[in-house]
mmCIF file of C-alpha atoms in Angstrom:
data_model
loop_
_atom_site.group_PDB
_atom_site.id
_atom_site.type_symbol
_atom_site.label_atom_id
_atom_site.label_comp_id
_atom_site.label_asym_id
_atom_site.label_seq_id
_atom_site.Cartn_x
_atom_site.Cartn_y
_atom_site.Cartn_z
ATOM 1 C CA UNK A 1 105.492 79.023 104.870
ATOM 2 C CA UNK A 2 107.950 79.590 101.990
ATOM 3 C CA UNK A 3 105.218 81.350 100.027
ATOM 4 C CA UNK A 4 104.584 83.731 102.933
ATOM 5 C CA UNK A 5 108.264 84.579 103.247
ATOM 6 C CA UNK A 6 108.615 85.085 99.511
ATOM 7 C CA UNK A 7 105.503 87.272 99.283
ATOM 8 C CA UNK A 8 106.591 89.423 102.221
ATOM 9 C CA UNK A 9 110.044 89.897 100.707
ATOM 10 C CA UNK A 10 108.522 90.857 97.357
ATOM 11 C CA UNK A 11 106.089 93.295 98.987
ATOM 12 C CA UNK A 12 108.764 94.776 101.240
ATOM 13 C CA UNK A 13 111.341 95.267 98.497
ATOM 14 C CA UNK A 14 108.730 96.701 96.134
ATOM 15 C CA UNK A 15 107.571 99.140 98.834
ATOM 16 C CA UNK A 16 111.126 100.300 99.525
ATOM 17 C CA UNK A 17 111.811 100.830 95.818
ATOM 18 C CA UNK A 18 108.449 102.586 95.486
ATOM 19 C CA UNK A 19 109.281 104.954 98.341
ATOM 20 C CA UNK A 20 112.608 105.899 96.762
ATOM 21 C CA UNK A 21 111.088 106.385 93.305
ATOM 22 C CA UNK A 22 108.158 108.393 94.724
ATOM 23 C CA UNK A 23 110.526 110.562 96.730
ATOM 24 C CA UNK A 24 112.478 111.371 93.581
ATOM 25 C CA UNK A 25 109.456 111.606 91.275
ATOM 26 C CA UNK A 26 107.219 113.748 93.429
ATOM 27 C CA UNK A 27 109.546 115.130 96.072
ATOM 28 C CA UNK A 28 112.214 116.294 93.675
ATOM 29 C CA UNK A 29 111.054 116.384 90.042
ATOM 30 C CA UNK A 30 107.419 117.402 90.413
ATOM 31 C CA UNK A 31 108.044 119.938 93.160
ATOM 32 C CA UNK A 32 110.975 121.411 91.239
ATOM 33 C CA UNK A 33 109.181 121.775 87.905
ATOM 34 C CA UNK A 34 105.638 122.649 88.948
ATOM 35 C CA UNK A 35 105.256 126.047 90.581
ATOM 36 C CA UNK A 36 101.839 126.342 92.244
ATOM 37 C CA UNK A 37 99.644 129.072 90.781
ATOM 38 C CA UNK A 38 102.375 130.194 88.391
ATOM 39 C CA UNK A 39 101.634 128.714 84.960
ATOM 40 C CA UNK A 40 104.319 130.704 83.139
ATOM 41 C CA UNK A 41 107.135 129.609 85.466
ATOM 42 C CA UNK A 42 105.879 126.033 85.307
ATOM 43 C CA UNK A 43 105.801 126.187 81.505
ATOM 44 C CA UNK A 44 109.349 127.571 81.388
ATOM 45 C CA UNK A 45 110.590 124.919 83.842
ATOM 46 C CA UNK A 46 108.994 122.164 81.786
ATOM 47 C CA UNK A 47 110.304 123.604 78.515
ATOM 48 C CA UNK A 48 113.853 123.769 79.884
ATOM 49 C CA UNK A 49 113.677 120.383 81.623
ATOM 50 C CA UNK A 50 111.657 118.190 79.253
ATOM 51 C CA UNK A 51 113.728 115.089 79.929
ATOM 52 C CA UNK A 52 113.284 115.528 83.651
ATOM 53 C CA UNK A 53 109.521 115.749 83.167
ATOM 54 C CA UNK A 54 109.639 112.585 81.053
ATOM 55 C CA UNK A 55 111.490 110.944 83.942
ATOM 56 C CA UNK A 56 108.657 112.017 86.243
ATOM 57 C CA UNK A 57 106.053 110.371 84.023
ATOM 58 C CA UNK A 58 108.182 107.227 83.791
ATOM 59 C CA UNK A 59 108.547 107.273 87.591
ATOM 60 C CA UNK A 60 104.777 107.429 88.076
ATOM 61 C CA UNK A 61 104.219 104.477 85.728
ATOM 62 C CA UNK A 62 106.967 102.504 87.476
ATOM 63 C CA UNK A 63 105.211 103.176 90.778
ATOM 64 C CA UNK A 64 101.965 101.838 89.275
ATOM 65 C CA UNK A 65 103.690 98.583 88.340
ATOM 66 C CA UNK A 66 105.145 98.294 91.834
ATOM 67 C CA UNK A 67 101.690 98.959 93.327
ATOM 68 C CA UNK A 68 100.295 95.977 91.416
ATOM 69 C CA UNK A 69 103.199 93.819 92.621
ATOM 70 C CA UNK A 70 102.558 94.892 96.227
ATOM 71 C CA UNK A 71 98.808 94.253 95.914
ATOM 72 C CA UNK A 72 99.395 90.728 94.654
ATOM 73 C CA UNK A 73 102.131 89.960 97.190
ATOM 74 C CA UNK A 74 99.981 91.156 100.099
ATOM 75 C CA UNK A 75 97.036 89.140 98.784
ATOM 76 C CA UNK A 76 99.200 86.008 98.714
ATOM 77 C CA UNK A 77 100.478 86.711 102.229
ATOM 78 C CA UNK A 78 97.046 87.265 103.788
ATOM 79 C CA UNK A 79 94.861 84.901 101.735
ATOM 80 C CA UNK A 80 95.227 82.038 104.219
ATOM 81 C CA UNK A 81 94.177 84.322 107.086
ATOM 82 C CA UNK A 82 91.062 85.813 105.476
ATOM 83 C CA UNK A 83 90.706 85.163 101.752
ATOM 84 C CA UNK A 84 87.719 87.451 101.117
ATOM 85 C CA UNK A 85 89.125 90.417 103.010
ATOM 86 C CA UNK A 86 92.541 89.877 101.444
ATOM 87 C CA UNK A 87 90.977 89.842 97.980
ATOM 88 C CA UNK A 88 88.962 92.985 98.711
ATOM 89 C CA UNK A 89 92.078 94.722 100.030
ATOM 90 C CA UNK A 90 94.043 93.811 96.901
ATOM 91 C CA UNK A 91 91.119 94.827 94.684
ATOM 92 C CA UNK A 92 90.972 98.277 96.293
ATOM 93 C CA UNK A 93 94.676 98.756 95.625
ATOM 94 C CA UNK A 94 94.148 97.727 91.991
ATOM 95 C CA UNK A 95 91.262 100.215 91.726
ATOM 96 C CA UNK A 96 93.626 102.840 93.129
ATOM 97 C CA UNK A 97 96.203 101.872 90.486
ATOM 98 C CA UNK A 98 93.633 102.210 87.717
ATOM 99 C CA UNK A 99 92.441 105.652 88.867
ATOM 100 C CA UNK A 100 95.998 106.839 89.465
ATOM 101 C CA UNK A 101 96.875 105.614 85.965
ATOM 102 C CA UNK A 102 94.102 107.808 84.578
ATOM 103 C CA UNK A 103 95.592 110.720 86.523
ATOM 104 C CA UNK A 104 99.042 110.067 85.069
ATOM 105 C CA UNK A 105 97.661 110.066 81.528
ATOM 106 C CA UNK A 106 96.738 113.706 82.140
ATOM 107 C CA UNK A 107 100.466 114.450 82.098
ATOM 108 C CA UNK A 108 100.929 113.219 78.515
ATOM 109 C CA UNK A 109 99.328 116.330 76.925
ATOM 110 C CA UNK A 110 101.797 118.430 78.914
ATOM 111 C CA UNK A 111 104.639 116.696 77.084
ATOM 112 C CA UNK A 112 102.988 117.435 73.733
ATOM 113 C CA UNK A 113 102.532 121.097 74.629
ATOM 114 C CA UNK A 114 106.065 121.508 75.941
ATOM 115 C CA UNK A 115 107.609 119.731 72.948
ATOM 116 C CA UNK A 116 105.358 121.519 70.447
ATOM 117 C CA UNK A 117 105.818 124.813 68.692
ATOM 118 C CA UNK A 118 103.339 126.927 70.578
ATOM 119 C CA UNK A 119 104.071 130.596 70.069
ATOM 120 C CA UNK A 120 101.630 131.854 72.686
ATOM 121 C CA UNK A 121 103.290 131.019 76.013
ATOM 122 C CA UNK A 122 100.318 132.124 78.109
ATOM 123 C CA UNK A 123 97.913 129.806 76.259
ATOM 124 C CA UNK A 124 100.352 126.894 76.532
ATOM 125 C CA UNK A 125 100.905 127.629 80.221
ATOM 126 C CA UNK A 126 97.162 127.663 80.886
ATOM 127 C CA UNK A 127 96.691 124.357 79.048
ATOM 128 C CA UNK A 128 99.519 122.842 81.069
ATOM 129 C CA UNK A 129 97.975 124.115 84.293
ATOM 130 C CA UNK A 130 94.653 122.477 83.385
ATOM 131 C CA UNK A 131 96.377 119.126 82.762
ATOM 132 C CA UNK A 132 98.402 119.357 85.966
ATOM 133 C CA UNK A 133 95.329 120.243 88.020
ATOM 134 C CA UNK A 134 93.458 117.296 86.471
ATOM 135 C CA UNK A 135 96.360 115.028 87.418
ATOM 136 C CA UNK A 136 96.349 116.265 91.015
ATOM 137 C CA UNK A 137 92.536 116.153 91.371
ATOM 138 C CA UNK A 138 92.250 112.599 90.069
ATOM 139 C CA UNK A 139 95.263 111.509 92.122
ATOM 140 C CA UNK A 140 93.652 112.992 95.247
ATOM 141 C CA UNK A 141 90.514 110.955 94.583
ATOM 142 C CA UNK A 142 92.659 107.842 94.064
ATOM 143 C CA UNK A 143 94.313 108.466 97.431
ATOM 144 C CA UNK A 144 90.904 108.239 99.107
ATOM 145 C CA UNK A 145 90.526 104.750 97.632
ATOM 146 C CA UNK A 146 94.064 103.977 98.795
ATOM 147 C CA UNK A 147 93.066 105.070 102.298
ATOM 148 C CA UNK A 148 90.279 102.474 102.337
ATOM 149 C CA UNK A 149 92.819 99.907 101.149
ATOM 150 C CA UNK A 150 95.028 100.824 104.114
ATOM 151 C CA UNK A 151 92.121 100.495 106.554
ATOM 152 C CA UNK A 152 91.374 96.989 105.316
ATOM 153 C CA UNK A 153 95.071 96.139 105.340
ATOM 154 C CA UNK A 154 95.190 97.263 108.970
ATOM 155 C CA UNK A 155 92.330 94.912 109.806
ATOM 156 C CA UNK A 156 94.169 92.065 108.084
ATOM 157 C CA UNK A 157 97.328 92.841 110.039
ATOM 158 C CA UNK A 158 95.421 92.851 113.340
ATOM 159 C CA UNK A 159 93.768 89.527 112.472
ATOM 160 C CA UNK A 160 97.018 87.921 111.386
ATOM 161 C CA UNK A 161 98.696 85.307 113.539
ATOM 162 C CA UNK A 162 101.950 85.821 111.650
ATOM 163 C CA UNK A 163 102.389 89.496 112.533
ATOM 164 C CA UNK A 164 103.087 90.786 116.019
ATOM 165 C CA UNK A 165 100.429 93.227 117.249
ATOM 166 C CA UNK A 166 103.038 95.599 118.667
#
């Protein structure tokens, strides 16, 4: 029973931290710097706020680490209820982490462009837009995988004797 309590505390704390970091990373930084369908404004925002964009990338990677922690903690919590389904649920979250990690790596070229000496702003802005769209497209695909993870997690919760059905 101690293991269950410990794993739920770890998962819960990690999820709370993740929510705060995601709110800041996406809700504030990303939405402040990236102007939809306006590559020049986005480029200028990124050029003027390079450290803030670096903080965004760091935030995304921190979220990935927390996602792995949550996947493992939830696996430990549910493994005595249904080991195979718990393992599959954790595996889907890890697959999500991997795909989301690939998406985040699309942001690295943006840093190079912003920190470089590109004289042609329009070309740099278009390259940045391509990287940002790749990030968002891959992330959207990863969220589909995450949705399947949530469906399986819901099944585990409904099957669990340790969680109230309310």
